[in-house]
mmCIF file of C-alpha atoms in Angstrom:
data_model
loop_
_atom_site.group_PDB
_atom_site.id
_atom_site.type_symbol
_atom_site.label_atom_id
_atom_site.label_comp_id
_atom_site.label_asym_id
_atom_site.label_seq_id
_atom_site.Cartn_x
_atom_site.Cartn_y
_atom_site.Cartn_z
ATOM 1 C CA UNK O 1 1.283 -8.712 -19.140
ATOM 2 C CA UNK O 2 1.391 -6.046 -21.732
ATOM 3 C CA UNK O 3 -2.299 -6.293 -22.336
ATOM 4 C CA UNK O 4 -3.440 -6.528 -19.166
ATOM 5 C CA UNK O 5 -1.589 -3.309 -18.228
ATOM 6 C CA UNK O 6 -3.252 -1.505 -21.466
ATOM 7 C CA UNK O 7 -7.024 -2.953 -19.982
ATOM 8 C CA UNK O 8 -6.076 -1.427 -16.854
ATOM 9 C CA UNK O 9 -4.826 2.370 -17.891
ATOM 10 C CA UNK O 10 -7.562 1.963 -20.755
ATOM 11 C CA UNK O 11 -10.297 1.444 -17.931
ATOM 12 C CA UNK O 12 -8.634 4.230 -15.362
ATOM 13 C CA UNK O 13 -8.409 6.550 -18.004
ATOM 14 C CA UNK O 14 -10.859 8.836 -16.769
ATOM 15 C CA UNK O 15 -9.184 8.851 -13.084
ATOM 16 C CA UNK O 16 -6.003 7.716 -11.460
ATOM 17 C CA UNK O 17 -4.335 4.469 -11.266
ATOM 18 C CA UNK O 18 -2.032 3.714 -8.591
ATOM 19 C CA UNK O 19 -0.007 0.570 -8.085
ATOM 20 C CA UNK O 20 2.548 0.069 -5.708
ATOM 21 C CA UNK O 21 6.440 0.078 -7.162
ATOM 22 C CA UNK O 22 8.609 0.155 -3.932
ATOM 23 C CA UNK O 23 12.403 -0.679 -3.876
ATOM 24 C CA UNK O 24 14.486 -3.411 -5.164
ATOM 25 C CA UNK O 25 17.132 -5.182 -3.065
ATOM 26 C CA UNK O 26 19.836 -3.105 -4.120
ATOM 27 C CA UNK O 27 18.842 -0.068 -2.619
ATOM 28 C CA UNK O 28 16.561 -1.918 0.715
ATOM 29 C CA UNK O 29 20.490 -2.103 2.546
ATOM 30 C CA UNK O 30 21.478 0.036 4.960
ATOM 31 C CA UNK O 31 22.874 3.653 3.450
ATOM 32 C CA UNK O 32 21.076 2.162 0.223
ATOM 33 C CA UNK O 33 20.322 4.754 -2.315
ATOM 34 C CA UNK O 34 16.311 4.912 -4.150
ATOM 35 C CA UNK O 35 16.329 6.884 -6.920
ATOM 36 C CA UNK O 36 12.915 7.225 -8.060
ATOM 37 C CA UNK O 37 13.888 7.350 -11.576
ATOM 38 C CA UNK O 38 15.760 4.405 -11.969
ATOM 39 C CA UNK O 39 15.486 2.017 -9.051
ATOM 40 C CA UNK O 40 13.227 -0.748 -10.508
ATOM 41 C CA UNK O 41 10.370 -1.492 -8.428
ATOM 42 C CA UNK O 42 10.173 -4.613 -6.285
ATOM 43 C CA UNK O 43 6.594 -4.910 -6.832
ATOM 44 C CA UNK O 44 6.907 -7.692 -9.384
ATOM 45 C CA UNK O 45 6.750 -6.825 -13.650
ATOM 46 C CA UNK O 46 3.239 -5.336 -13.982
ATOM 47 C CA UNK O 47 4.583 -2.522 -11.419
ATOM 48 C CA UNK O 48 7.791 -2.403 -13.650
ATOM 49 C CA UNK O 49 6.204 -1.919 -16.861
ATOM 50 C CA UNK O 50 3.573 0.697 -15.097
ATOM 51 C CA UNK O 51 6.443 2.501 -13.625
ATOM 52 C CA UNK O 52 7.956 3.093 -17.036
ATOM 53 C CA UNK O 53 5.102 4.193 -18.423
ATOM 54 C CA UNK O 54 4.768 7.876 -19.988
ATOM 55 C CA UNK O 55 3.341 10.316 -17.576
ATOM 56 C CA UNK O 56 3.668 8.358 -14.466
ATOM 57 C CA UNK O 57 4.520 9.632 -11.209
ATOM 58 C CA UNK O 58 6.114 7.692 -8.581
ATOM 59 C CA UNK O 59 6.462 8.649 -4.862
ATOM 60 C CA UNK O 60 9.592 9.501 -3.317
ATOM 61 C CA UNK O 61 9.754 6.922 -0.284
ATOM 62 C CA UNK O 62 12.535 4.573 -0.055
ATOM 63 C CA UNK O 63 10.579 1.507 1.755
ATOM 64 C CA UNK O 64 7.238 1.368 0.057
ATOM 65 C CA UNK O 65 6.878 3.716 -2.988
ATOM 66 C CA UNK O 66 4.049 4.399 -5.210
ATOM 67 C CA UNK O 67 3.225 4.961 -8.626
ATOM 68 C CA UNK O 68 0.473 6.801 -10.328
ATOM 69 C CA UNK O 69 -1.258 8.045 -13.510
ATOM 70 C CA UNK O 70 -4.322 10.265 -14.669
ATOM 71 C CA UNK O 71 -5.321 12.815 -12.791
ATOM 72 C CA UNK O 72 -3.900 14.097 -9.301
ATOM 73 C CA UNK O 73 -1.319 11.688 -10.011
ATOM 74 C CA UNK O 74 0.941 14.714 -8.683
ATOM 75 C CA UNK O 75 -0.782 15.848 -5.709
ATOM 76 C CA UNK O 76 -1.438 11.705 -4.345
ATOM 77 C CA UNK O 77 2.695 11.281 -4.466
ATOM 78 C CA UNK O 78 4.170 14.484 -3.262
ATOM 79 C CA UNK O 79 5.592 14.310 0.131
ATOM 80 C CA UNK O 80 5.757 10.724 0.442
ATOM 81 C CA UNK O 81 9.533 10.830 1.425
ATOM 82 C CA UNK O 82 8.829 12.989 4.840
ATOM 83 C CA UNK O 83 6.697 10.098 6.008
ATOM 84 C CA UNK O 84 8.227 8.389 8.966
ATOM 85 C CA UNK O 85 6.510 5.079 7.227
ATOM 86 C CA UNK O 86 5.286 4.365 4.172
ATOM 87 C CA UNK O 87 2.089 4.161 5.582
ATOM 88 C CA UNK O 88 1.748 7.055 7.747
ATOM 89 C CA UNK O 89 -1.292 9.273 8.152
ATOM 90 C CA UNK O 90 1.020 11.552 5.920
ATOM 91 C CA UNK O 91 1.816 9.208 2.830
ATOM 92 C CA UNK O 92 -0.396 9.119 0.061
ATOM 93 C CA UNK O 93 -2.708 6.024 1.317
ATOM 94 C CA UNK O 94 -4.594 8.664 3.138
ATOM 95 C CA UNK O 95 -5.259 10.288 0.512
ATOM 96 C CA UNK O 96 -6.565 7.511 -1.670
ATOM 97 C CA UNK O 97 -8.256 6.696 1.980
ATOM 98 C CA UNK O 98 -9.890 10.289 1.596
ATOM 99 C CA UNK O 99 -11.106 9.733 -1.937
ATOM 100 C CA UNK O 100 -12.862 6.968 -1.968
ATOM 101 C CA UNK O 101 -10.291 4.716 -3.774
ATOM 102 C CA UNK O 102 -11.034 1.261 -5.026
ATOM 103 C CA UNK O 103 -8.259 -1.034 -3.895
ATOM 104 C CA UNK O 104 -8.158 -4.250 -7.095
ATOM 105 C CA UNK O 105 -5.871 -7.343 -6.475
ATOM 106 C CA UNK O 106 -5.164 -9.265 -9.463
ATOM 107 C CA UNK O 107 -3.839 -12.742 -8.629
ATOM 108 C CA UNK O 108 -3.720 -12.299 -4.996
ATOM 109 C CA UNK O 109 -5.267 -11.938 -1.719
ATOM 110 C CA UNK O 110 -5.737 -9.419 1.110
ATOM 111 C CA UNK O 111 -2.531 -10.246 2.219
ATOM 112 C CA UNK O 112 -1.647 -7.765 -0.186
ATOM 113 C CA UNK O 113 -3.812 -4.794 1.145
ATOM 114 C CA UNK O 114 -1.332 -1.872 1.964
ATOM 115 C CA UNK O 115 -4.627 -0.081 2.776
ATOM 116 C CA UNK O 116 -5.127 -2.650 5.881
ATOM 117 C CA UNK O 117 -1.661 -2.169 6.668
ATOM 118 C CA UNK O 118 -2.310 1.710 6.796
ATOM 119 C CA UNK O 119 -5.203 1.596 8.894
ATOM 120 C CA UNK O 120 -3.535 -0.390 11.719
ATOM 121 C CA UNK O 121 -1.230 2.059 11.834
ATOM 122 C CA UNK O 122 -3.603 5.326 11.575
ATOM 123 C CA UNK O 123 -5.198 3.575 14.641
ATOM 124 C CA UNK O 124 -2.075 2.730 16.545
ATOM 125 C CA UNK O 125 -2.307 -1.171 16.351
ATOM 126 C CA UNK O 126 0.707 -1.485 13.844
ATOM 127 C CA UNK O 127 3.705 -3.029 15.495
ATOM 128 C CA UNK O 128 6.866 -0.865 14.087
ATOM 129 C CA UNK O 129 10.780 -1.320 14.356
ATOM 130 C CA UNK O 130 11.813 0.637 17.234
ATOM 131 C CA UNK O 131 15.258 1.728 15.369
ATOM 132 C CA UNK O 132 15.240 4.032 12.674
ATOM 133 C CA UNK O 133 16.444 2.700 8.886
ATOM 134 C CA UNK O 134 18.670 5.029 7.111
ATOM 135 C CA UNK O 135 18.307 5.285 3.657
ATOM 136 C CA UNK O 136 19.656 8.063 1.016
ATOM 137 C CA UNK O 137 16.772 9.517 -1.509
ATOM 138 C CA UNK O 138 18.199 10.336 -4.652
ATOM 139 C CA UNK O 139 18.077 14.448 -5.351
ATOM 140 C CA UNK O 140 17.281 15.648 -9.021
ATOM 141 C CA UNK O 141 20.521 17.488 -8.490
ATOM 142 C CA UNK O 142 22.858 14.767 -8.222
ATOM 143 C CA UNK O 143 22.812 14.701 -4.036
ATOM 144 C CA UNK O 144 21.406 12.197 -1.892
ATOM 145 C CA UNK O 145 19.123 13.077 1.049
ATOM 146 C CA UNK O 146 19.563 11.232 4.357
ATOM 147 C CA UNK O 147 16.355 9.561 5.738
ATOM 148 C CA UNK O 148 15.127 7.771 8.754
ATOM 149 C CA UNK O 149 12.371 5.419 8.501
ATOM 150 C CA UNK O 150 10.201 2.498 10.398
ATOM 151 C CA UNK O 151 8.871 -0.346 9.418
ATOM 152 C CA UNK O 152 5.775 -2.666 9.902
ATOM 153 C CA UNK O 153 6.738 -5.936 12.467
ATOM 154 C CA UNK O 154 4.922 -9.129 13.062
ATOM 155 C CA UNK O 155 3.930 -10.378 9.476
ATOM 156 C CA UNK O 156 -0.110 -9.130 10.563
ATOM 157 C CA UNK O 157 -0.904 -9.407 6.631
ATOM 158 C CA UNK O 158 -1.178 -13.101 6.702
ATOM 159 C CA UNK O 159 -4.265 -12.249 9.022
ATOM 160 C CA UNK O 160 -5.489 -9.854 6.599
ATOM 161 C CA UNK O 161 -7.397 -12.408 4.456
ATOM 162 C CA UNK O 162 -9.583 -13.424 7.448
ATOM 163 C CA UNK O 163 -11.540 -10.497 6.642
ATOM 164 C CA UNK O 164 -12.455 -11.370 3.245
ATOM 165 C CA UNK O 165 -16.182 -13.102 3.820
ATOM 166 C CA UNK O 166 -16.947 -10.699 6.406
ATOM 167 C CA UNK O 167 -16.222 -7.282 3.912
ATOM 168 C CA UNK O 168 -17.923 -9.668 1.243
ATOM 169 C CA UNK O 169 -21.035 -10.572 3.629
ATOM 170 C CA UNK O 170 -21.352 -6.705 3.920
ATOM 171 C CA UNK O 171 -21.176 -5.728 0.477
ATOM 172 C CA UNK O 172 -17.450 -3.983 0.768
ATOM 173 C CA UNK O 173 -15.803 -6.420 -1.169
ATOM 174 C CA UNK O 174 -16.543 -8.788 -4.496
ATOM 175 C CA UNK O 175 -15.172 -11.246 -6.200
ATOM 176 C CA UNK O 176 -14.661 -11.662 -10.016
ATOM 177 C CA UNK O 177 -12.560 -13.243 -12.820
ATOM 178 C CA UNK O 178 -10.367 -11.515 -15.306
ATOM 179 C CA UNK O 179 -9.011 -13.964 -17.963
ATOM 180 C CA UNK O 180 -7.392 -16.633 -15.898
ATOM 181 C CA UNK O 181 -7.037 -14.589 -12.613
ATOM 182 C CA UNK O 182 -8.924 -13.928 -9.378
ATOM 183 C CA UNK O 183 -9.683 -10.189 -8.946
ATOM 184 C CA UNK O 184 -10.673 -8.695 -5.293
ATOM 185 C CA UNK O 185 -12.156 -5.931 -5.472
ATOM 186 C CA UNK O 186 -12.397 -3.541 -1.989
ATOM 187 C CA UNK O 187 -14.198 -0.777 -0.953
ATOM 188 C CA UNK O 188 -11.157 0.810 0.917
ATOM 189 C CA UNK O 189 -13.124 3.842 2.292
ATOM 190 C CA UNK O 190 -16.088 2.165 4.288
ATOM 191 C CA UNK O 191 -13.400 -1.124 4.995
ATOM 192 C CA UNK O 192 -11.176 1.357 6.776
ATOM 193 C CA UNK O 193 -13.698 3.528 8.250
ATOM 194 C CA UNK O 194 -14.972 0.123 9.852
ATOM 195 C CA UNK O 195 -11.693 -1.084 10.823
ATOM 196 C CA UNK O 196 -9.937 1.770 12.491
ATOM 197 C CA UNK O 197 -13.313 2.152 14.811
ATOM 198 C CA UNK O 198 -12.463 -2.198 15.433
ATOM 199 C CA UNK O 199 -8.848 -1.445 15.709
ATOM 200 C CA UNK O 200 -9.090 1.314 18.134
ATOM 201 C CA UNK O 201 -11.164 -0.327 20.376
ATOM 202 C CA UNK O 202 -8.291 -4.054 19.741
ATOM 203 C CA UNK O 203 -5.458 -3.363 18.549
ATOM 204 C CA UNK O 204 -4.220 -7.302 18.557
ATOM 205 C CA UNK O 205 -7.329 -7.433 16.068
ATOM 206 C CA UNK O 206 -4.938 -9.039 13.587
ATOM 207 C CA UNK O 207 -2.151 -10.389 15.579
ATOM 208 C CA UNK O 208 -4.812 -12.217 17.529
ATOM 209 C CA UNK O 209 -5.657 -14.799 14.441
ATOM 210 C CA UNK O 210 -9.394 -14.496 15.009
ATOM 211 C CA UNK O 211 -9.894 -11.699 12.752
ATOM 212 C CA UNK O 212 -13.307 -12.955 11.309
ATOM 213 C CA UNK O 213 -14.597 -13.868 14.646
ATOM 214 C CA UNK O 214 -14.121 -10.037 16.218
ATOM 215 C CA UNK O 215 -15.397 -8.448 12.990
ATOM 216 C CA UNK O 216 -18.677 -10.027 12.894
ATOM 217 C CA UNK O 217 -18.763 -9.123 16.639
ATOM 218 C CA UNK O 218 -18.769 -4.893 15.398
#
């Protein structure tokens, strides 16, 4: 694991890599308490060892935080805490939406894809809780802030795959091998362009189950 996190800040060197290092169980309870600082990340030990790492910056949000380095690393993670959701048009997944970012599973699937995730909500089709979650943010000066957030419904991510050969038909998306593991590799900024123009127009696009069959229909 150690090596394949040095490949991966060795080969982002000159730009940013982001991984995702949201909150353990301890602090996903009601009134629980994310400190960005210490709260391990739930994001399994690659994000854990990333977090850790010297100069990284990790967003603020207590349901879905990220973690950065290189840079911008900053300006992609401030804020994150006012956003409603972790994927709201205000968290930093717009802004790696706006750059251009290269989205790289290692191991794993679409189902995965935050970057989906954010785009049915950007266009509406994301089912959310209709209560708001209170959690407390952890303050630098020893305070907790009191926040209110939703969350995604309906488990649509185990739809997302569905749209593998169609991004990969069109060039969006590859498919390699790093040592012993399958890496994805997605264009996130013409994927989502493409699917919030889909989504918009049917928003059960992935709650439906016949996710490859509407695609190749755009």
């Amino acid at each position: 694991m150690k090596s394949l996190l040095a490949e991966l800040t060795d080969f982002f060197a000159p730009g940013t890599l982001v991984m995702p290092a949201g909150h353990d169980r301890q602090s996903a309870v009601p009134g629980g308490i994310f400190d960005p600082v210490s709260t391990p990340s739930g994001d399994g030990e690659l994000s854990e060892m990333f977090r850790l790492q010297p100069g990284v910056v990790r967003s603020r949000h207590p349901a879905g935080a990220l973690a950065a380095l290189g840079s911008g690393s900053q300006w992609l993670m401030e804020g994150h805490e006012n956003s409603i959701s972790e994927f709201s048009a205000s968290s930093p997944w717009w802004k790696l939406f706006q750059k251009g970012a290269k989205c790289i599973f290692i191991g794993c699937g679409l189902e995965r894809s935050g970057m989906i995730a954010a785009a049915e909500e950007w266009a509406g089709a994301a089912v959310l809780t209709k209560r708001f979650y209170r959690r407390r943010l952890a303050l630098p000066n020893g305070r907790n802030r009191r926040l209110r957030i939703r969350m995604h419904l309906g488990r649509h991510f185990l739809n997302y795959p569905k749209a593998e050969t169609v991004f990969r038909d069109s060039g969006l998306l590859s498919r390699n091998r790093w040592d012993c593991c399958d890496v994805l590799v997605l264009n996130s900024s013409e994927c989502v362009s493409r699917l919030l123009r889909l989504l918009c127009r049917k928003k059960t696009l992935f709650a439906s189950g016949r996710v490859s069959r509407n695609l190749k229909m755009f």
